């Protein structure tokens, strides 16, 4: 009897495995083809560099108190005219104060310069004395101001104003010129302080008279 060769039929793979493999292949292909190219990404802008400060704009920090001193000096340069009463109070103040003579001369200068612009004082002689005073007091804001030239110039301006209708002020104007010639320009010793106070007190009294209308 002939033998019949019976072979088992090989099972075919599951169709789901093929579907999964096809999906993976598509996903990988899409990833490689559709992913963005790093070279196509915009480069972030570089941070703007701060402009370098020019070498000539670098300044040293001011010393403590320097700003206050500069402000006070600027205010002194722009000192507004004061009233005769304020000038008299300054003259009657503490003559031993370090700033007494300088401050008094500064106030006197501002008041006299303002008076010199009055219509009845617009005279060549008064204008010349006024210019002498402003020139003599330009150093008042320095560390060691020269006071004597300012005192002498102030007395000269008062004398020129006195001659424009103030006969009763002649004696005081002459005394001021004599006192100014005797001043040392300092305010250190008691004698110097007394002389400065005497001059400023007489000058304040003269300014009070000059502030009134002249005798015609």
PDB file of C-alpha atoms in Angstrom:
ATOM      1  CA  UNK A   1       0.000   0.000   0.000  1.00  0.00           C
ATOM      2  CA  UNK A   2       1.434   3.377  -0.989  1.00  0.00           C
ATOM      3  CA  UNK A   3       2.277   5.904   1.791  1.00  0.00           C
ATOM      4  CA  UNK A   4       0.647   9.292   1.584  1.00  0.00           C
ATOM      5  CA  UNK A   5       3.039  12.096   2.614  1.00  0.00           C
ATOM      6  CA  UNK A   6       0.984  14.500   4.621  1.00  0.00           C
ATOM      7  CA  UNK A   7       2.689  17.876   5.469  1.00  0.00           C
ATOM      8  CA  UNK A   8       1.331  20.418   7.832  1.00  0.00           C
ATOM      9  CA  UNK A   9       0.412  23.727   6.234  1.00  0.00           C
ATOM     10  CA  UNK A  10       2.554  26.635   7.536  1.00  0.00           C
ATOM     11  CA  UNK A  11       0.517  29.260   9.250  1.00  0.00           C
ATOM     12  CA  UNK A  12       0.665  32.729   7.597  1.00  0.00           C
ATOM     13  CA  UNK A  13       1.614  35.752   9.752  1.00  0.00           C
ATOM     14  CA  UNK A  14      -1.168  37.793  11.272  1.00  0.00           C
ATOM     15  CA  UNK A  15      -2.248  40.721   9.081  1.00  0.00           C
ATOM     16  CA  UNK A  16      -2.227  43.033  12.154  1.00  0.00           C
ATOM     17  CA  UNK A  17       1.510  42.675  12.504  1.00  0.00           C
ATOM     18  CA  UNK A  18       1.916  43.859   8.933  1.00  0.00           C
ATOM     19  CA  UNK A  19      -0.373  46.820   9.600  1.00  0.00           C
ATOM     20  CA  UNK A  20       1.638  47.822  12.694  1.00  0.00           C
ATOM     21  CA  UNK A  21       4.943  47.543  10.847  1.00  0.00           C
ATOM     22  CA  UNK A  22       3.593  49.618   7.965  1.00  0.00           C
ATOM     23  CA  UNK A  23       2.378  52.304  10.381  1.00  0.00           C
ATOM     24  CA  UNK A  24       5.805  52.436  12.065  1.00  0.00           C
ATOM     25  CA  UNK A  25       7.492  52.735   8.709  1.00  0.00           C
ATOM     26  CA  UNK A  26       5.205  55.624   7.742  1.00  0.00           C
ATOM     27  CA  UNK A  27       5.740  57.364  11.071  1.00  0.00           C
ATOM     28  CA  UNK A  28       9.530  57.108  10.761  1.00  0.00           C
ATOM     29  CA  UNK A  29       9.416  58.385   7.195  1.00  0.00           C
ATOM     30  CA  UNK A  30       7.228  61.310   8.156  1.00  0.00           C
ATOM     31  CA  UNK A  31       9.552  62.185  11.068  1.00  0.00           C
ATOM     32  CA  UNK A  32      12.694  62.295   8.926  1.00  0.00           C
ATOM     33  CA  UNK A  33      11.081  64.137   6.035  1.00  0.00           C
ATOM     34  CA  UNK A  34       8.924  66.612   7.921  1.00  0.00           C
ATOM     35  CA  UNK A  35      11.110  67.540  10.898  1.00  0.00           C
ATOM     36  CA  UNK A  36      12.453  71.172  10.730  1.00  0.00           C
ATOM     37  CA  UNK A  37      16.019  71.645   9.603  1.00  0.00           C
ATOM     38  CA  UNK A  38      18.117  73.273  12.378  1.00  0.00           C
ATOM     39  CA  UNK A  39      19.817  75.471   9.772  1.00  0.00           C
ATOM     40  CA  UNK A  40      16.425  76.937   8.812  1.00  0.00           C
ATOM     41  CA  UNK A  41      15.628  78.153  12.354  1.00  0.00           C
ATOM     42  CA  UNK A  42      16.051  81.947  12.804  1.00  0.00           C
ATOM     43  CA  UNK A  43      19.093  82.935  14.799  1.00  0.00           C
ATOM     44  CA  UNK A  44      18.114  84.838  17.976  1.00  0.00           C
ATOM     45  CA  UNK A  45      19.303  88.437  17.836  1.00  0.00           C
ATOM     46  CA  UNK A  46      22.421  89.180  19.801  1.00  0.00           C
ATOM     47  CA  UNK A  47      21.884  91.467  22.849  1.00  0.00           C
ATOM     48  CA  UNK A  48      22.623  95.078  22.017  1.00  0.00           C
ATOM     49  CA  UNK A  49      25.911  96.173  23.451  1.00  0.00           C
ATOM     50  CA  UNK A  50      25.832  99.163  25.760  1.00  0.00           C
ATOM     51  CA  UNK A  51      27.648 102.147  24.252  1.00  0.00           C
ATOM     52  CA  UNK A  52      30.989 102.695  25.859  1.00  0.00           C
ATOM     53  CA  UNK A  53      31.315 105.930  27.737  1.00  0.00           C
ATOM     54  CA  UNK A  54      33.819 108.301  26.179  1.00  0.00           C
ATOM     55  CA  UNK A  55      37.012 108.615  28.103  1.00  0.00           C
ATOM     56  CA  UNK A  56      36.595 112.328  28.645  1.00  0.00           C
ATOM     57  CA  UNK A  57      33.196 111.907  30.314  1.00  0.00           C
ATOM     58  CA  UNK A  58      34.483 109.865  33.212  1.00  0.00           C
ATOM     59  CA  UNK A  59      34.736 112.080  36.249  1.00  0.00           C
ATOM     60  CA  UNK A  60      35.733 111.351  39.776  1.00  0.00           C
ATOM     61  CA  UNK A  61      33.026 111.144  42.391  1.00  0.00           C
ATOM     62  CA  UNK A  62      32.674 114.430  44.270  1.00  0.00           C
ATOM     63  CA  UNK A  63      33.984 114.594  47.790  1.00  0.00           C
ATOM     64  CA  UNK A  64      31.385 114.581  50.588  1.00  0.00           C
ATOM     65  CA  UNK A  65      29.892 118.030  50.953  1.00  0.00           C
ATOM     66  CA  UNK A  66      31.300 119.270  47.635  1.00  0.00           C
ATOM     67  CA  UNK A  67      27.861 119.424  45.993  1.00  0.00           C
ATOM     68  CA  UNK A  68      26.505 121.490  48.883  1.00  0.00           C
ATOM     69  CA  UNK A  69      29.460 123.886  48.703  1.00  0.00           C
ATOM     70  CA  UNK A  70      29.030 124.301  44.935  1.00  0.00           C
ATOM     71  CA  UNK A  71      25.311 124.963  45.359  1.00  0.00           C
ATOM     72  CA  UNK A  72      26.011 127.571  48.011  1.00  0.00           C
ATOM     73  CA  UNK A  73      28.633 129.215  45.804  1.00  0.00           C
ATOM     74  CA  UNK A  74      26.229 129.330  42.852  1.00  0.00           C
ATOM     75  CA  UNK A  75      23.546 130.842  45.078  1.00  0.00           C
ATOM     76  CA  UNK A  76      26.024 133.439  46.320  1.00  0.00           C
ATOM     77  CA  UNK A  77      26.915 134.408  42.758  1.00  0.00           C
ATOM     78  CA  UNK A  78      23.234 134.992  42.063  1.00  0.00           C
ATOM     79  CA  UNK A  79      22.599 136.767  45.378  1.00  0.00           C
ATOM     80  CA  UNK A  80      19.469 138.881  45.076  1.00  0.00           C
ATOM     81  CA  UNK A  81      19.432 142.397  46.516  1.00  0.00           C
ATOM     82  CA  UNK A  82      18.605 142.509  50.197  1.00  0.00           C
ATOM     83  CA  UNK A  83      16.692 145.094  52.154  1.00  0.00           C
ATOM     84  CA  UNK A  84      18.457 147.641  54.369  1.00  0.00           C
ATOM     85  CA  UNK A  85      16.973 145.839  57.375  1.00  0.00           C
ATOM     86  CA  UNK A  86      18.520 142.515  56.341  1.00  0.00           C
ATOM     87  CA  UNK A  87      21.848 144.203  55.724  1.00  0.00           C
ATOM     88  CA  UNK A  88      21.693 145.825  59.167  1.00  0.00           C
ATOM     89  CA  UNK A  89      20.915 142.463  60.803  1.00  0.00           C
ATOM     90  CA  UNK A  90      23.906 140.889  59.092  1.00  0.00           C
ATOM     91  CA  UNK A  91      26.138 143.752  60.237  1.00  0.00           C
ATOM     92  CA  UNK A  92      24.897 143.416  63.812  1.00  0.00           C
ATOM     93  CA  UNK A  93      25.463 139.644  63.836  1.00  0.00           C
ATOM     94  CA  UNK A  94      28.317 137.634  65.286  1.00  0.00           C
ATOM     95  CA  UNK A  95      31.454 139.287  63.915  1.00  0.00           C
ATOM     96  CA  UNK A  96      33.542 136.296  65.015  1.00  0.00           C
ATOM     97  CA  UNK A  97      31.696 133.935  62.681  1.00  0.00           C
ATOM     98  CA  UNK A  98      34.046 132.570  59.987  1.00  0.00           C
ATOM     99  CA  UNK A  99      31.802 133.796  57.156  1.00  0.00           C
ATOM    100  CA  UNK A 100      30.761 137.107  58.724  1.00  0.00           C
ATOM    101  CA  UNK A 101      32.862 139.570  56.695  1.00  0.00           C
ATOM    102  CA  UNK A 102      32.558 137.716  53.383  1.00  0.00           C
ATOM    103  CA  UNK A 103      28.796 137.336  53.697  1.00  0.00           C
ATOM    104  CA  UNK A 104      28.344 140.933  54.781  1.00  0.00           C
ATOM    105  CA  UNK A 105      30.374 142.253  51.853  1.00  0.00           C
ATOM    106  CA  UNK A 106      28.476 139.991  49.485  1.00  0.00           C
ATOM    107  CA  UNK A 107      25.109 141.283  50.657  1.00  0.00           C
ATOM    108  CA  UNK A 108      26.344 144.876  50.549  1.00  0.00           C
ATOM    109  CA  UNK A 109      27.625 144.417  46.994  1.00  0.00           C
ATOM    110  CA  UNK A 110      24.346 142.954  45.731  1.00  0.00           C
ATOM    111  CA  UNK A 111      22.356 145.824  47.261  1.00  0.00           C
ATOM    112  CA  UNK A 112      24.639 148.577  45.976  1.00  0.00           C
ATOM    113  CA  UNK A 113      24.740 147.133  42.445  1.00  0.00           C
ATOM    114  CA  UNK A 114      20.946 147.043  42.409  1.00  0.00           C
ATOM    115  CA  UNK A 115      20.746 150.639  43.665  1.00  0.00           C
ATOM    116  CA  UNK A 116      23.178 151.772  40.979  1.00  0.00           C
ATOM    117  CA  UNK A 117      20.604 150.810  38.324  1.00  0.00           C
ATOM    118  CA  UNK A 118      18.100 153.303  39.683  1.00  0.00           C
ATOM    119  CA  UNK A 119      17.275 156.065  37.206  1.00  0.00           C
ATOM    120  CA  UNK A 120      18.680 158.915  39.339  1.00  0.00           C
ATOM    121  CA  UNK A 121      21.934 156.981  39.824  1.00  0.00           C
ATOM    122  CA  UNK A 122      22.573 156.383  36.127  1.00  0.00           C
ATOM    123  CA  UNK A 123      25.700 158.462  35.962  1.00  0.00           C
ATOM    124  CA  UNK A 124      29.106 157.724  34.389  1.00  0.00           C
ATOM    125  CA  UNK A 125      30.915 158.161  37.714  1.00  0.00           C
ATOM    126  CA  UNK A 126      28.521 155.803  39.519  1.00  0.00           C
ATOM    127  CA  UNK A 127      28.694 153.296  36.674  1.00  0.00           C
ATOM    128  CA  UNK A 128      32.478 153.275  36.924  1.00  0.00           C
ATOM    129  CA  UNK A 129      32.402 152.723  40.694  1.00  0.00           C
ATOM    130  CA  UNK A 130      29.812 149.970  40.264  1.00  0.00           C
ATOM    131  CA  UNK A 131      32.025 148.180  37.766  1.00  0.00           C
ATOM    132  CA  UNK A 132      34.956 148.519  40.163  1.00  0.00           C
ATOM    133  CA  UNK A 133      32.877 146.895  42.902  1.00  0.00           C
ATOM    134  CA  UNK A 134      31.726 143.948  40.812  1.00  0.00           C
ATOM    135  CA  UNK A 135      35.288 143.377  39.642  1.00  0.00           C
ATOM    136  CA  UNK A 136      36.714 143.610  43.173  1.00  0.00           C
ATOM    137  CA  UNK A 137      34.259 141.052  44.563  1.00  0.00           C
ATOM    138  CA  UNK A 138      34.685 138.305  41.956  1.00  0.00           C
ATOM    139  CA  UNK A 139      36.889 136.329  44.381  1.00  0.00           C
ATOM    140  CA  UNK A 140      34.366 136.216  47.218  1.00  0.00           C
ATOM    141  CA  UNK A 141      33.474 132.572  46.491  1.00  0.00           C
ATOM    142  CA  UNK A 142      37.075 131.364  46.595  1.00  0.00           C
ATOM    143  CA  UNK A 143      38.505 129.492  49.552  1.00  0.00           C
ATOM    144  CA  UNK A 144      40.534 132.551  50.606  1.00  0.00           C
ATOM    145  CA  UNK A 145      38.630 135.571  49.292  1.00  0.00           C
ATOM    146  CA  UNK A 146      40.268 138.986  49.035  1.00  0.00           C
ATOM    147  CA  UNK A 147      37.962 141.204  51.080  1.00  0.00           C
ATOM    148  CA  UNK A 148      39.820 144.517  51.255  1.00  0.00           C
ATOM    149  CA  UNK A 149      39.410 145.478  47.552  1.00  0.00           C
ATOM    150  CA  UNK A 150      35.681 144.874  47.896  1.00  0.00           C
ATOM    151  CA  UNK A 151      35.398 147.054  50.998  1.00  0.00           C
ATOM    152  CA  UNK A 152      37.316 149.875  49.288  1.00  0.00           C
ATOM    153  CA  UNK A 153      35.195 149.622  46.127  1.00  0.00           C
ATOM    154  CA  UNK A 154      31.952 149.568  48.131  1.00  0.00           C
ATOM    155  CA  UNK A 155      32.978 152.727  49.978  1.00  0.00           C
ATOM    156  CA  UNK A 156      33.816 154.390  46.654  1.00  0.00           C
ATOM    157  CA  UNK A 157      30.405 153.539  45.199  1.00  0.00           C
ATOM    158  CA  UNK A 158      28.607 154.826  48.309  1.00  0.00           C
ATOM    159  CA  UNK A 159      30.588 158.067  48.043  1.00  0.00           C
ATOM    160  CA  UNK A 160      29.617 158.499  44.365  1.00  0.00           C
ATOM    161  CA  UNK A 161      25.952 157.851  45.173  1.00  0.00           C
ATOM    162  CA  UNK A 162      26.041 160.269  48.093  1.00  0.00           C
ATOM    163  CA  UNK A 163      27.062 163.062  45.755  1.00  0.00           C
ATOM    164  CA  UNK A 164      23.840 162.612  43.755  1.00  0.00           C
ATOM    165  CA  UNK A 165      21.493 164.352  46.190  1.00  0.00           C
ATOM    166  CA  UNK A 166      22.420 163.121  49.694  1.00  0.00           C
ATOM    167  CA  UNK A 167      24.370 165.951  51.341  1.00  0.00           C
ATOM    168  CA  UNK A 168      23.570 164.716  54.865  1.00  0.00           C
ATOM    169  CA  UNK A 169      25.405 161.474  54.066  1.00  0.00           C
ATOM    170  CA  UNK A 170      28.724 163.142  53.222  1.00  0.00           C
ATOM    171  CA  UNK A 171      30.340 162.557  56.623  1.00  0.00           C
ATOM    172  CA  UNK A 172      29.370 158.887  56.689  1.00  0.00           C
ATOM    173  CA  UNK A 173      30.617 158.378  53.123  1.00  0.00           C
ATOM    174  CA  UNK A 174      33.989 159.912  53.987  1.00  0.00           C
ATOM    175  CA  UNK A 175      34.275 157.793  57.143  1.00  0.00           C
ATOM    176  CA  UNK A 176      33.559 154.652  55.147  1.00  0.00           C
ATOM    177  CA  UNK A 177      36.384 155.423  52.745  1.00  0.00           C
ATOM    178  CA  UNK A 178      38.768 155.985  55.657  1.00  0.00           C
ATOM    179  CA  UNK A 179      37.692 152.760  57.375  1.00  0.00           C
ATOM    180  CA  UNK A 180      38.020 150.753  54.176  1.00  0.00           C
ATOM    181  CA  UNK A 181      41.605 151.963  53.720  1.00  0.00           C
ATOM    182  CA  UNK A 182      42.453 150.708  57.231  1.00  0.00           C
ATOM    183  CA  UNK A 183      40.952 147.224  56.887  1.00  0.00           C
ATOM    184  CA  UNK A 184      43.294 144.261  56.540  1.00  0.00           C
ATOM    185  CA  UNK A 185      40.844 142.204  54.507  1.00  0.00           C
ATOM    186  CA  UNK A 186      40.841 139.440  57.106  1.00  0.00           C
ATOM    187  CA  UNK A 187      38.441 138.502  59.893  1.00  0.00           C
ATOM    188  CA  UNK A 188      40.691 136.521  62.223  1.00  0.00           C
ATOM    189  CA  UNK A 189      41.620 138.670  65.218  1.00  0.00           C
ATOM    190  CA  UNK A 190      39.148 140.482  67.509  1.00  0.00           C
ATOM    191  CA  UNK A 191      40.489 143.812  66.227  1.00  0.00           C
ATOM    192  CA  UNK A 192      39.848 142.833  62.604  1.00  0.00           C
ATOM    193  CA  UNK A 193      36.369 141.578  63.469  1.00  0.00           C
ATOM    194  CA  UNK A 194      35.563 144.846  65.222  1.00  0.00           C
ATOM    195  CA  UNK A 195      36.775 146.922  62.246  1.00  0.00           C
ATOM    196  CA  UNK A 196      34.785 144.822  59.774  1.00  0.00           C
ATOM    197  CA  UNK A 197      31.650 145.143  61.878  1.00  0.00           C
ATOM    198  CA  UNK A 198      32.097 148.904  62.194  1.00  0.00           C
ATOM    199  CA  UNK A 199      32.415 149.262  58.425  1.00  0.00           C
ATOM    200  CA  UNK A 200      29.434 147.033  57.646  1.00  0.00           C
ATOM    201  CA  UNK A 201      27.242 148.799  60.234  1.00  0.00           C
ATOM    202  CA  UNK A 202      28.009 152.243  58.760  1.00  0.00           C
ATOM    203  CA  UNK A 203      27.524 150.901  55.242  1.00  0.00           C
ATOM    204  CA  UNK A 204      24.121 149.440  56.186  1.00  0.00           C
ATOM    205  CA  UNK A 205      23.066 152.813  57.595  1.00  0.00           C
ATOM    206  CA  UNK A 206      24.224 154.518  54.395  1.00  0.00           C
ATOM    207  CA  UNK A 207      22.273 152.045  52.265  1.00  0.00           C
ATOM    208  CA  UNK A 208      19.150 152.785  54.289  1.00  0.00           C
ATOM    209  CA  UNK A 209      19.514 156.485  53.465  1.00  0.00           C
ATOM    210  CA  UNK A 210      20.353 155.836  49.811  1.00  0.00           C
ATOM    211  CA  UNK A 211      17.233 153.687  49.476  1.00  0.00           C
ATOM    212  CA  UNK A 212      15.101 156.775  50.149  1.00  0.00           C
ATOM    213  CA  UNK A 213      14.404 159.410  47.473  1.00  0.00           C
ATOM    214  CA  UNK A 214      17.229 161.968  47.112  1.00  0.00           C
ATOM    215  CA  UNK A 215      17.050 165.501  48.452  1.00  0.00           C
ATOM    216  CA  UNK A 216      16.506 167.791  45.463  1.00  0.00           C
TER     217      UNK A 216
END
